[in-house]
Amino acid sequence: MTQDEPETVVSPRVSADEADEAPPEPTPRKRRIGWRRAALVAVAAGAVLATALAATVYVGGTEPPEPAAREKLPPGTERVTRGDLVTEVFATGAMKYSGARTVKNHLDGIVTWAPGANSVVSQGKRLYAVDNAPVLLLRGSLPAWREFKLGMSDGEDVRQLERNLAELGYTGFTADDEFSEKTRAAVKRWQKNNGLAANGRIELGRVVFASGSLRVARADVRVGDPVAAAQDVLRVTGFRHNVSARVPAEDQELAVEGAKVEIEFPDGERIGGAVTSVAAEKATQDAKKVVPITVRPDASPKLDALQSAEVVVVLKRTEARDVLSVPVTALLPARGGGYAVQLVEDGKAYGVRVKTGAFADGRAEVTGAGLGEGAFVGVPTL
């Protein structure tokens, strides 16, 4: 060994298969690497070259003629770990409340009261007020489309109104599709208790039907504003958050209903979630093919005060299960081709030829003599 060559201890265990020929270069499967991994891969590649220049690992058929008794140890070490190798695929998205809709006004007058953002309106309560008279929320799937009054034709909207009156405590009639005298009497009591003219008629626009309670995202009108029919007055939502995201088409096999994902916020914190719907593939404005998905996040205190946020949906692909792996930066070019690592034990380093398998998340699957879970391998310091 010349004075310029680095000192390297060579163990009799240097070869994984004791073969004279070096194994061919591994060809890892080509996988999409998320934007957060791109920088890591670039740094890792530079680090491997730097380490290769700093030390030569003799793992071929010929050992150095006079191995040194001590070796200059690598600048850093990392453990060999056992587990699954997982590639993360990233899809940008937006988190918002579900069930967003616009409430349209159907009355003429002046707005005299409007709710604040984040307020909750439940069955029988006012959504806003026109000319000092409330517009009230009732429960139902059929929108109000006509005036309720004695002599109107029977219909499902009448049955829906009567169910609400009964649930709010105004009874004395049969809940059916007929607006009867008894229904009119119940309407009068309801009107009187809500500060309305007790005439037994409900004009179009006085009630708004929704499937349940509503959260007010914002009011599009202010007190004192004039309003007219078909004018937007409120933006309301449900109470659960949803994430809308677009998965790259090449990774669409990961986008299936029920798939578990993670949702990453701008501050780096992650919570769990699940894919609830998958739409058909489409092209973006820049001609990229994507698959739109909807994700429902798991319950988390992180969501309590959250209106909306730009997030990243993290989908995961398992590349290999229950394997030994090392950081990619631990891989060194072996004499004759292939890869090796420096196994560090008792203050000494041994060159060990390894066979590589799957690559994921900055780690490489390896097998080699003397490698086991918890062992230390040399790595460069970054």
XYZ file of N, CA and C in Angstrom, residues 67-320:
762
model
N -2.804 -5.443 4.144
C -3.891 -4.685 4.771
C -3.412 -4.011 6.040
N -3.870 -2.787 6.248
C -3.469 -2.050 7.443
C -4.167 -2.610 8.655
N -3.542 -2.460 9.789
C -4.131 -2.972 11.017
C -5.288 -2.095 11.471
N -5.222 -0.802 11.162
C -6.275 0.119 11.542
C -6.741 0.883 10.316
N -7.992 1.288 10.298
C -8.532 2.027 9.162
C -9.022 3.386 9.604
N -8.866 4.337 8.726
C -9.487 5.629 8.967
C -10.991 5.460 8.800
N -11.733 5.635 9.863
C -13.168 5.366 9.848
C -13.913 6.375 8.969
N -15.071 5.989 8.443
C -15.870 6.920 7.638
C -16.332 8.096 8.496
N -16.672 9.213 7.875
C -17.042 10.408 8.646
C -18.320 10.262 9.448
N -19.182 9.321 9.086
C -20.421 9.115 9.820
C -20.918 7.694 9.649
N -21.874 7.302 10.477
C -22.455 5.963 10.363
C -23.970 6.050 10.486
N -24.643 5.068 9.907
C -26.086 4.898 10.040
C -26.377 3.417 10.250
N -27.477 3.133 10.902
C -27.843 1.743 11.168
C -28.481 1.084 9.945
N -28.255 -0.201 9.838
C -29.016 -1.032 8.913
C -30.374 -1.293 9.571
N -31.448 -1.051 8.856
C -32.787 -1.239 9.427
C -33.550 -2.305 8.657
N -34.540 -2.876 9.325
C -35.427 -3.846 8.676
C -36.839 -3.283 8.670
N -37.499 -3.403 7.539
C -38.869 -2.921 7.425
C -39.277 -2.796 5.974
N -40.408 -2.152 5.759
C -40.916 -1.956 4.404
C -40.254 -0.725 3.779
N -39.986 -0.813 2.488
C -39.521 0.348 1.730
C -40.719 0.936 0.993
N -40.988 2.203 1.258
C -42.196 2.840 0.751
C -41.838 4.108 -0.018
N -42.393 4.237 -1.221
C -42.254 5.454 -2.007
C -43.464 6.339 -1.757
N -43.219 7.604 -1.518
C -44.309 8.551 -1.323
C -44.589 9.307 -2.620
N -45.860 9.385 -2.965
C -46.313 10.139 -4.136
C -47.113 11.337 -3.622
N -46.822 12.514 -4.149
C -47.418 13.736 -3.632
C -48.410 14.324 -4.618
N -49.562 14.724 -4.101
C -50.585 15.372 -4.907
C -51.023 16.653 -4.200
N -50.838 17.780 -4.849
C -51.232 19.046 -4.233
C -52.746 19.161 -4.212
N -53.254 19.812 -3.190
C -54.697 19.931 -3.070
C -55.092 21.083 -2.169
N -56.392 21.234 -1.985
C -56.942 22.294 -1.143
C -57.939 21.681 -0.173
N -57.834 22.080 1.089
C -58.764 21.609 2.109
C -59.805 22.694 2.371
N -61.065 22.302 2.295
C -62.161 23.223 2.551
C -63.279 22.467 3.253
N -64.245 23.212 3.750
C -65.430 22.577 4.308
C -66.258 21.964 3.180
N -66.882 20.834 3.471
C -67.720 20.166 2.480
C -69.093 20.813 2.412
N -69.840 20.468 1.385
C -71.227 20.904 1.259
C -71.402 22.385 1.034
N -70.447 23.034 0.400
C -70.567 24.471 0.168
C -71.720 24.767 -0.797
N -72.497 25.782 -0.469
C -73.604 26.207 -1.338
C -73.877 27.685 -1.103
N -74.584 28.276 -2.043
C -74.961 29.688 -1.935
C -76.442 29.786 -1.596
N -76.773 30.619 -0.633
C -78.165 30.897 -0.299
C -78.589 32.126 -1.089
N -79.654 31.973 -1.875
C -80.175 33.075 -2.677
C -81.421 33.659 -2.021
N -81.522 34.945 -2.092
C -82.668 35.646 -1.540
C -83.817 35.667 -2.558
N -85.071 35.636 -2.056
C -86.245 35.736 -2.938
C -87.237 36.781 -2.434
N -86.728 37.706 -1.596
C -87.567 38.770 -1.070
C -87.008 40.123 -1.501
N -87.865 41.115 -1.589
C -87.439 42.480 -1.893
C -87.429 43.291 -0.598
N -86.360 44.033 -0.350
C -86.318 44.852 0.847
C -84.905 45.234 1.230
N -84.706 45.553 2.490
C -83.423 45.982 3.034
C -82.955 44.951 4.060
N -81.692 44.571 3.974
C -81.126 43.629 4.938
C -81.028 44.327 6.297
N -81.635 43.718 7.308
C -81.591 44.294 8.661
C -80.789 43.440 9.639
N -80.392 42.271 9.241
C -79.516 41.438 10.070
C -78.862 40.393 9.178
N -77.570 40.132 9.435
C -76.828 39.092 8.710
C -75.918 38.382 9.702
N -75.717 37.091 9.546
C -74.881 36.338 10.488
C -73.399 36.578 10.243
N -72.594 36.292 11.256
C -71.155 36.391 11.111
C -70.553 35.104 10.574
N -69.341 35.193 10.066
C -68.634 34.013 9.571
C -68.437 33.014 10.704
N -68.573 31.733 10.375
C -68.402 30.615 11.310
C -69.581 30.424 12.260
N -70.618 31.238 12.133
C -71.797 31.009 12.969
C -72.555 29.789 12.441
N -73.306 29.157 13.326
C -74.045 27.941 12.991
C -75.539 28.233 13.099
N -76.273 27.834 12.058
C -77.722 28.027 12.034
C -78.374 26.652 12.024
N -79.236 26.410 12.978
C -79.918 25.114 13.077
C -81.382 25.244 12.675
N -82.067 24.125 12.644
C -83.462 24.069 12.212
C -84.327 25.060 12.998
N -85.107 25.846 12.274
C -86.024 26.793 12.895
C -85.425 28.133 13.244
N -84.106 28.329 13.036
C -83.444 29.577 13.387
C -83.273 30.462 12.148
N -83.011 31.754 12.381
C -82.928 32.683 11.258
C -81.563 32.621 10.576
N -81.621 32.723 9.263
C -80.408 32.799 8.450
C -79.996 34.247 8.256
N -80.947 35.107 7.963
C -80.734 36.545 7.829
C -82.106 37.198 7.951
N -82.181 38.520 7.861
C -83.468 39.218 8.004
C -83.596 40.302 6.948
N -84.792 40.436 6.412
C -85.124 41.468 5.428
C -86.312 42.256 5.971
N -86.177 43.582 5.981
C -87.222 44.453 6.521
C -87.618 44.031 7.929
N -86.609 43.657 8.703
C -86.769 43.287 10.113
C -87.617 42.031 10.322
N -87.745 41.208 9.307
C -88.453 39.934 9.423
C -87.485 38.815 9.045
N -87.417 37.724 9.843
C -86.395 36.694 9.609
C -86.709 35.789 8.422
N -85.627 35.345 7.788
C -85.694 34.225 6.846
C -85.200 33.012 7.615
N -86.006 31.958 7.674
C -85.775 30.858 8.615
C -85.328 29.583 7.906
N -84.463 28.823 8.607
C -83.941 27.572 8.071
C -84.814 26.406 8.503
N -85.244 25.600 7.551
C -85.979 24.370 7.823
C -85.235 23.208 7.188
N -85.588 22.002 7.593
C -84.871 20.812 7.159
C -85.619 20.134 6.007
N -84.870 19.785 4.955
C -85.475 19.077 3.831
C -84.599 19.116 2.607
N -84.829 18.179 1.705
C -84.021 18.091 0.488
C -84.640 18.826 -0.691
N -85.944 19.111 -0.632
C -86.631 19.790 -1.735
C -86.613 21.297 -1.485
N -86.085 22.086 -2.416
C -86.047 23.533 -2.183
C -87.453 24.139 -2.223
N -87.618 25.238 -1.502
C -88.897 25.965 -1.567
C -89.036 26.582 -2.963
N -90.184 26.362 -3.578
C -90.346 26.861 -4.943
C -91.681 27.572 -5.170
N -92.512 27.625 -4.128
C -93.805 28.306 -4.253
C -94.267 28.758 -2.867
N -95.313 29.556 -2.849
C -95.898 30.025 -1.605
C -96.714 28.906 -0.965
N -96.648 28.816 0.359
C -97.478 27.855 1.091
C -98.747 28.582 1.564
N -99.913 28.049 1.211
C -101.171 28.686 1.613
C -102.320 27.697 1.457
N -103.428 28.050 2.089
C -104.629 27.238 1.988
C -105.112 27.235 0.538
N -105.479 26.065 0.045
C -105.960 25.927 -1.318
C -104.884 25.572 -2.327
N -103.619 25.540 -1.912
C -102.553 25.145 -2.834
C -102.675 23.660 -3.170
N -102.122 23.248 -4.282
C -102.184 21.837 -4.669
C -101.307 21.009 -3.737
N -101.691 19.753 -3.589
C -100.918 18.859 -2.731
C -99.514 18.657 -3.307
N -98.580 18.335 -2.411
C -97.229 18.099 -2.903
C -96.278 17.674 -1.803
N -95.131 17.160 -2.228
C -94.111 16.721 -1.281
C -93.546 17.885 -0.482
N -93.550 19.088 -1.071
C -93.065 20.246 -0.331
C -93.966 20.563 0.862
N -95.273 20.276 0.732
C -96.189 20.473 1.855
C -95.865 19.486 2.977
N -95.654 18.241 2.601
C -95.296 17.225 3.597
C -93.993 17.613 4.314
N -93.040 18.138 3.570
C -91.766 18.559 4.146
C -91.977 19.691 5.141
N -92.810 20.669 4.794
C -93.120 21.766 5.703
C -93.793 21.261 6.975
N -94.768 20.391 6.820
C -95.506 19.884 7.980
C -94.612 19.075 8.915
N -93.658 18.335 8.367
C -92.723 17.596 9.222
C -91.903 18.570 10.067
N -91.475 19.669 9.475
C -90.715 20.660 10.220
C -91.563 21.302 11.309
N -92.802 21.659 11.001
C -93.673 22.260 12.005
C -93.840 21.325 13.195
N -94.054 20.046 12.909
C -94.241 19.070 13.983
C -92.971 18.924 14.809
N -91.794 18.871 14.155
C -90.530 18.725 14.876
C -90.217 19.949 15.731
N -90.732 21.104 15.346
C -90.513 22.326 16.113
C -91.578 22.542 17.184
N -92.519 21.596 17.273
C -93.515 21.656 18.338
C -94.862 22.214 17.941
N -95.081 22.495 16.666
C -96.366 23.013 16.186
C -97.148 21.855 15.567
N -98.034 21.264 16.325
C -98.732 20.049 15.907
C -100.247 20.321 15.771
N -101.037 19.233 15.754
C -102.477 19.345 15.621
C -102.958 19.030 14.219
N -102.118 18.499 13.368
C -102.461 18.137 11.994
C -101.793 16.818 11.651
N -102.185 16.245 10.532
C -101.545 15.037 10.015
C -100.477 15.453 9.009
N -99.260 14.965 9.209
C -98.162 15.303 8.296
C -98.321 14.535 7.006
N -98.942 15.175 6.015
C -99.141 14.565 4.698
C -98.881 15.625 3.638
N -99.315 15.392 2.427
C -99.024 16.347 1.357
C -100.133 17.375 1.139
N -101.083 17.493 2.097
C -102.193 18.448 1.964
C -102.023 19.606 2.947
N -102.153 20.833 2.424
C -102.129 22.025 3.277
C -103.564 22.289 3.729
N -103.877 21.841 4.935
C -105.248 21.895 5.441
C -105.454 23.087 6.372
N -106.701 23.231 6.871
C -106.994 24.269 7.855
C -106.151 24.069 9.115
N -105.946 22.821 9.498
C -105.133 22.544 10.684
C -103.669 22.925 10.437
N -103.201 22.713 9.188
C -101.838 23.134 8.853
C -101.743 24.651 8.955
N -102.756 25.348 8.441
C -102.775 26.811 8.481
C -102.734 27.317 9.922
N -103.449 26.670 10.807
C -103.461 27.080 12.207
C -102.077 26.899 12.838
N -101.411 25.799 12.497
C -100.060 25.570 13.022
C -99.088 26.610 12.476
N -99.254 26.983 11.199
C -98.394 28.005 10.598
C -98.565 29.337 11.305
N -99.794 29.684 11.657
C -100.037 30.944 12.366
C -99.302 30.982 13.700
N -99.335 29.904 14.441
C -98.632 29.861 15.727
C -97.122 30.000 15.523
N -96.628 29.315 14.521
C -95.197 29.402 14.199
C -94.818 30.829 13.796
N -95.642 31.482 12.986
C -95.365 32.856 12.563
C -95.353 33.815 13.746
N -96.330 33.691 14.626
C -96.419 34.586 15.779
C -95.182 34.478 16.652
N -94.690 33.259 16.859
C -93.523 33.052 17.724
C -92.214 33.513 17.082
N -92.236 33.763 15.783
C -91.018 34.200 15.089
C -91.096 35.652 14.612
N -92.073 36.385 15.114
C -92.168 37.806 14.789
C -92.657 38.088 13.391
N -93.406 37.171 12.816
C -93.960 37.347 11.478
C -95.462 37.624 11.565
N -95.998 38.197 10.508
C -97.449 38.419 10.450
C -98.148 37.063 10.464
N -99.036 36.861 11.437
C -99.687 35.552 11.610
C -100.893 35.442 10.690
N -100.636 35.263 9.408
C -101.714 35.180 8.421
C -101.895 33.772 7.850
N -101.072 32.822 8.274
C -101.216 31.451 7.807
C -100.672 31.201 6.412
N -100.012 32.194 5.820
C -99.402 32.050 4.483
C -97.889 32.249 4.615
N -97.110 31.423 3.917
C -95.642 31.561 3.933
C -95.203 31.915 2.518
N -94.801 33.176 2.317
C -94.413 33.611 0.978
C -93.107 32.957 0.543
N -92.913 32.869 -0.756
C -91.673 32.309 -1.300
C -90.497 33.160 -0.851
N -89.486 32.517 -0.266
C -88.308 33.209 0.212
C -88.255 33.354 1.717
N -89.371 33.065 2.414
C -89.390 33.210 3.867
C -88.692 32.034 4.555
N -88.651 30.883 3.917
C -87.957 29.729 4.478
C -86.959 29.192 3.466
N -85.871 28.619 3.984
C -84.849 27.960 3.171
C -84.706 26.544 3.693
N -84.776 25.572 2.799
C -84.640 24.164 3.195
C -83.197 23.697 2.957
N -82.674 22.944 3.922
C -81.350 22.327 3.803
C -81.393 20.983 4.505
N -80.421 20.138 4.220
C -80.428 18.782 4.772
C -80.173 18.754 6.277
N -79.649 19.827 6.817
C -79.371 19.891 8.250
C -78.905 21.277 8.627
N -78.264 21.390 9.771
C -77.727 22.686 10.202
C -76.664 23.159 9.217
N -76.467 24.466 9.170
C -75.513 25.058 8.243
C -74.486 25.893 8.992
N -73.262 25.877 8.459
C -72.205 26.765 8.939
C -72.079 27.911 7.948
N -72.062 29.127 8.442
C -71.949 30.301 7.581
C -70.474 30.561 7.303
N -70.091 30.458 6.042
C -68.709 30.767 5.660
C -68.528 32.281 5.534
N -69.513 32.935 4.939
C -69.456 34.391 4.819
C -70.833 34.914 4.420
N -71.055 36.173 4.710
C -72.254 36.866 4.247
C -71.870 37.736 3.063
N -72.623 37.646 2.000
C -72.356 38.447 0.805
C -73.092 39.780 0.818
N -73.862 40.028 1.868
C -74.566 41.302 2.019
C -74.296 41.846 3.418
N -74.493 43.133 3.577
C -74.336 43.782 4.866
C -75.655 44.420 5.280
N -75.754 44.672 6.569
C -76.937 45.354 7.077
C -77.070 46.703 6.360
N -78.268 46.959 5.846
C -78.522 48.189 5.109
C -78.510 48.013 3.610
N -77.995 46.868 3.121
C -77.972 46.628 1.677
C -79.376 46.316 1.170
N -79.751 46.837 0.010
C -81.003 46.405 -0.610
C -80.812 45.045 -1.268
N -81.832 44.214 -1.227
C -81.769 42.898 -1.860
C -83.000 42.688 -2.729
N -82.821 41.811 -3.706
C -83.918 41.488 -4.619
C -83.909 40.004 -4.895
N -84.901 39.536 -5.607
C -85.021 38.113 -5.916
C -83.804 37.623 -6.688
N -83.366 36.389 -6.362
C -82.257 35.692 -7.028
C -80.890 36.267 -6.676
N -80.807 37.112 -5.665
C -79.525 37.682 -5.266
C -78.837 36.783 -4.249
N -77.522 36.592 -4.409
C -76.746 35.818 -3.441
C -76.637 36.597 -2.134
N -76.923 35.909 -1.028
C -76.833 36.595 0.269
C -75.855 35.924 1.230
N -75.757 34.594 1.196
C -74.879 33.880 2.112
C -74.133 32.778 1.385
N -72.934 32.476 1.896
C -72.194 31.289 1.476
C -72.133 30.378 2.690
N -72.705 29.182 2.565
C -72.789 28.273 3.708
C -72.134 26.939 3.357
N -71.788 26.175 4.398
C -71.144 24.870 4.209
C -71.679 23.887 5.239
N -71.225 22.641 5.088
C -71.430 21.641 6.128
C -70.362 21.795 7.197
N -70.161 20.747 7.984
C -69.271 20.840 9.139
C -68.032 19.967 9.027
N -67.856 19.264 7.923
C -66.680 18.419 7.749
C -65.786 18.989 6.675
N -64.485 18.800 6.877
C -63.515 19.217 5.871
C -63.343 18.116 4.831
N -63.103 18.536 3.604
C -62.708 17.636 2.531
C -61.497 18.218 1.830
N -60.707 17.336 1.221
C -59.565 17.774 0.427
C -59.795 17.372 -1.022
N -59.668 18.322 -1.920
C -59.698 18.040 -3.354
C -58.269 18.077 -3.866
N -57.839 17.017 -4.515
C -56.459 16.941 -4.998
C -56.439 16.261 -6.357
N -55.292 16.387 -7.030
C -55.121 15.771 -8.352
C -53.866 14.909 -8.346
N -54.057 13.628 -8.570
C -52.953 12.666 -8.565
C -52.415 12.522 -9.987
N -51.097 12.530 -10.189
C -50.555 12.295 -11.534
C -51.069 10.986 -12.109
N -51.420 11.007 -13.383
C -52.050 9.848 -14.004
C -51.192 8.592 -13.894
N -49.851 8.736 -13.909
C -48.989 7.552 -13.839
C -49.044 6.873 -12.472
N -49.604 7.550 -11.487
C -49.729 6.964 -10.146
C -51.179 6.683 -9.767
N -52.055 6.606 -10.755
C -53.473 6.494 -10.450
C -53.852 5.151 -9.823
N -52.980 4.144 -9.902
C -53.303 2.873 -9.242
C -53.338 3.028 -7.725
N -52.750 4.106 -7.218
C -52.787 4.368 -5.776
C -54.057 5.085 -5.360
N -54.738 5.693 -6.330
C -55.918 6.503 -6.036
C -57.180 5.654 -6.138
N -57.464 4.917 -5.098
C -58.663 4.067 -5.072
C -59.486 4.430 -3.836
N -60.783 4.296 -3.955
C -61.658 4.611 -2.828
C -61.288 3.761 -1.614
N -61.195 4.401 -0.484
C -60.847 3.706 0.752
C -59.370 3.691 1.053
N -58.513 4.089 0.100
C -57.066 4.069 0.328
C -56.697 5.035 1.444
N -55.825 4.575 2.357
C -55.359 5.415 3.440
C -54.249 6.339 2.929
N -54.315 7.603 3.304
C -53.329 8.586 2.875
C -52.927 9.435 4.081
N -51.967 10.311 3.867
C -51.628 11.334 4.848
C -51.848 12.699 4.214
N -52.179 13.665 5.035
C -52.389 15.037 4.577
C -51.354 15.908 5.268
N -50.521 16.562 4.477
C -49.457 17.396 5.027
C -49.815 18.870 4.894
N -49.699 19.605 6.005
C -50.005 21.019 6.031
C -48.752 21.838 5.739
N -48.920 23.137 5.458
C -47.744 23.962 5.139
C -46.677 23.975 6.229
N -47.070 23.744 7.493
C -46.077 23.727 8.571
C -45.379 22.383 8.718
N -45.696 21.424 7.829
C -45.048 20.114 7.853
C -45.786 19.066 8.660
N -46.766 19.453 9.471
C -47.514 18.477 10.262
C -48.406 17.632 9.350
N -48.534 16.369 9.720
C -49.371 15.452 8.930
C -50.465 14.842 9.787
N -51.625 14.614 9.151
C -52.698 13.848 9.773
C -53.146 12.790 8.777
N -53.894 11.800 9.265
C -54.369 10.741 8.388
C -55.626 11.140 7.632
N -55.977 10.307 6.679
C -57.179 10.531 5.888
C -57.450 9.331 5.001
N -58.533 9.388 4.245
C -58.893 8.293 3.345
C -59.528 8.864 2.089
N -59.264 8.219 0.958
C -59.856 8.626 -0.316
C -61.335 8.240 -0.311
N -62.213 9.206 -0.576
C -63.650 8.933 -0.582
C -64.251 8.878 -1.978
N -63.595 9.496 -2.952
C -64.099 9.423 -4.326
C -62.961 9.652 -5.307
N -63.110 9.056 -6.488
C -62.111 9.170 -7.556
C -62.840 9.513 -8.843
N -62.432 10.585 -9.499
C -63.057 11.005 -10.744
C -62.272 10.466 -11.941
N -62.812 10.687 -13.125
C -62.164 10.214 -14.349
C -60.927 11.052 -14.654
N -59.973 10.422 -15.301
C -58.745 11.113 -15.702
C -59.062 12.292 -16.602
N -58.313 13.386 -16.412
C -58.490 14.557 -17.275
C -57.153 15.248 -17.455
N -57.103 16.202 -18.371
C -55.877 16.949 -18.650
C -55.969 18.335 -18.034
N -54.859 18.809 -17.487
C -54.797 20.154 -16.932
C -54.538 21.153 -18.052
N -54.506 22.431 -17.703
C -54.268 23.463 -18.701
C -52.901 23.329 -19.346
N -51.935 22.781 -18.617
C -50.610 22.582 -19.198
C -50.438 21.174 -19.772
N -51.571 20.523 -20.067
C -51.600 19.234 -20.778
C -51.088 18.056 -19.957
N -51.006 18.191 -18.644
C -50.624 17.067 -17.796
C -51.878 16.264 -17.445
N -51.753 14.943 -17.466
C -52.889 14.080 -17.160
C -52.927 13.802 -15.654
N -54.099 14.017 -15.083
C -54.263 13.845 -13.640
C -55.580 13.122 -13.357
N -55.678 12.601 -12.144
C -56.904 11.959 -11.667
C -57.381 12.720 -10.431
N -58.515 13.427 -10.515
C -59.019 14.160 -9.340
C -59.540 13.194 -8.279
N -59.214 13.473 -7.031
C -59.694 12.661 -5.915
C -60.223 13.572 -4.816
N -61.076 13.008 -3.978
C -61.543 13.686 -2.772
C -61.110 12.864 -1.575
N -60.566 13.542 -0.578
C -60.047 12.882 0.618
C -60.755 13.450 1.843
N -61.188 12.571 2.715
C -61.770 13.004 3.986
C -60.725 12.836 5.083
N -60.339 13.922 5.755
C -59.322 13.815 6.809
C -59.887 13.174 8.068
N -59.015 12.541 8.820
C -59.391 12.034 10.136
C -59.614 13.207 11.087
N -60.408 12.966 12.115
C -60.639 14.008 13.117
C -59.313 14.421 13.740
N -59.123 15.718 13.908
C -57.873 16.221 14.471
C -58.096 17.622 15.017
N -57.466 17.958 16.155
C -57.538 19.336 16.661
C -57.004 20.343 15.655
N -56.174 19.863 14.726
C -55.612 20.744 13.699
C -56.720 21.393 12.868
N -57.878 20.749 12.777
C -58.948 21.226 11.916
C -59.924 22.158 12.622
N -59.839 22.243 13.929
C -60.869 22.944 14.696
C -61.069 24.386 14.250
N -59.999 25.111 14.040
C -60.123 26.521 13.674
C -59.725 26.779 12.225
N -59.663 25.724 11.434
C -59.185 25.850 10.055
C -60.328 26.163 9.100
N -60.199 27.253 8.382
C -61.183 27.594 7.356
C -60.857 26.847 6.062
N -59.658 27.058 5.569
C -59.195 26.412 4.345
C -57.676 26.428 4.356
N -57.076 25.576 3.540
C -55.610 25.520 3.496
C -55.165 24.785 2.240
N -54.032 25.203 1.718
C -53.373 24.455 0.655
C -52.591 23.323 1.315
N -52.815 22.098 0.886
C -52.195 20.938 1.522
C -51.602 20.024 0.453
N -50.890 19.012 0.921
C -50.342 17.979 0.040
C -50.890 16.629 0.506
N -51.492 15.896 -0.403
C -51.953 14.546 -0.103
C -50.813 13.579 -0.422
N -50.458 12.762 0.554
C -49.334 11.838 0.412
C -49.882 10.421 0.271
N -49.722 9.848 -0.915
C -50.097 8.464 -1.164
C -48.835 7.609 -1.116
N -48.975 6.345 -0.742
C -47.788 5.525 -0.520
C -47.841 4.236 -1.332
N -46.672 3.914 -1.915
C -46.509 2.668 -2.679
C -45.431 1.835 -1.988
N -45.754 0.611 -1.602
C -44.782 -0.277 -0.963
C -43.935 -0.951 -2.042
N -42.633 -0.674 -2.012
C -41.718 -1.242 -3.007
C -41.185 -2.603 -2.589
N -40.984 -2.805 -1.284
C -40.486 -4.090 -0.777
C -40.913 -4.211 0.682
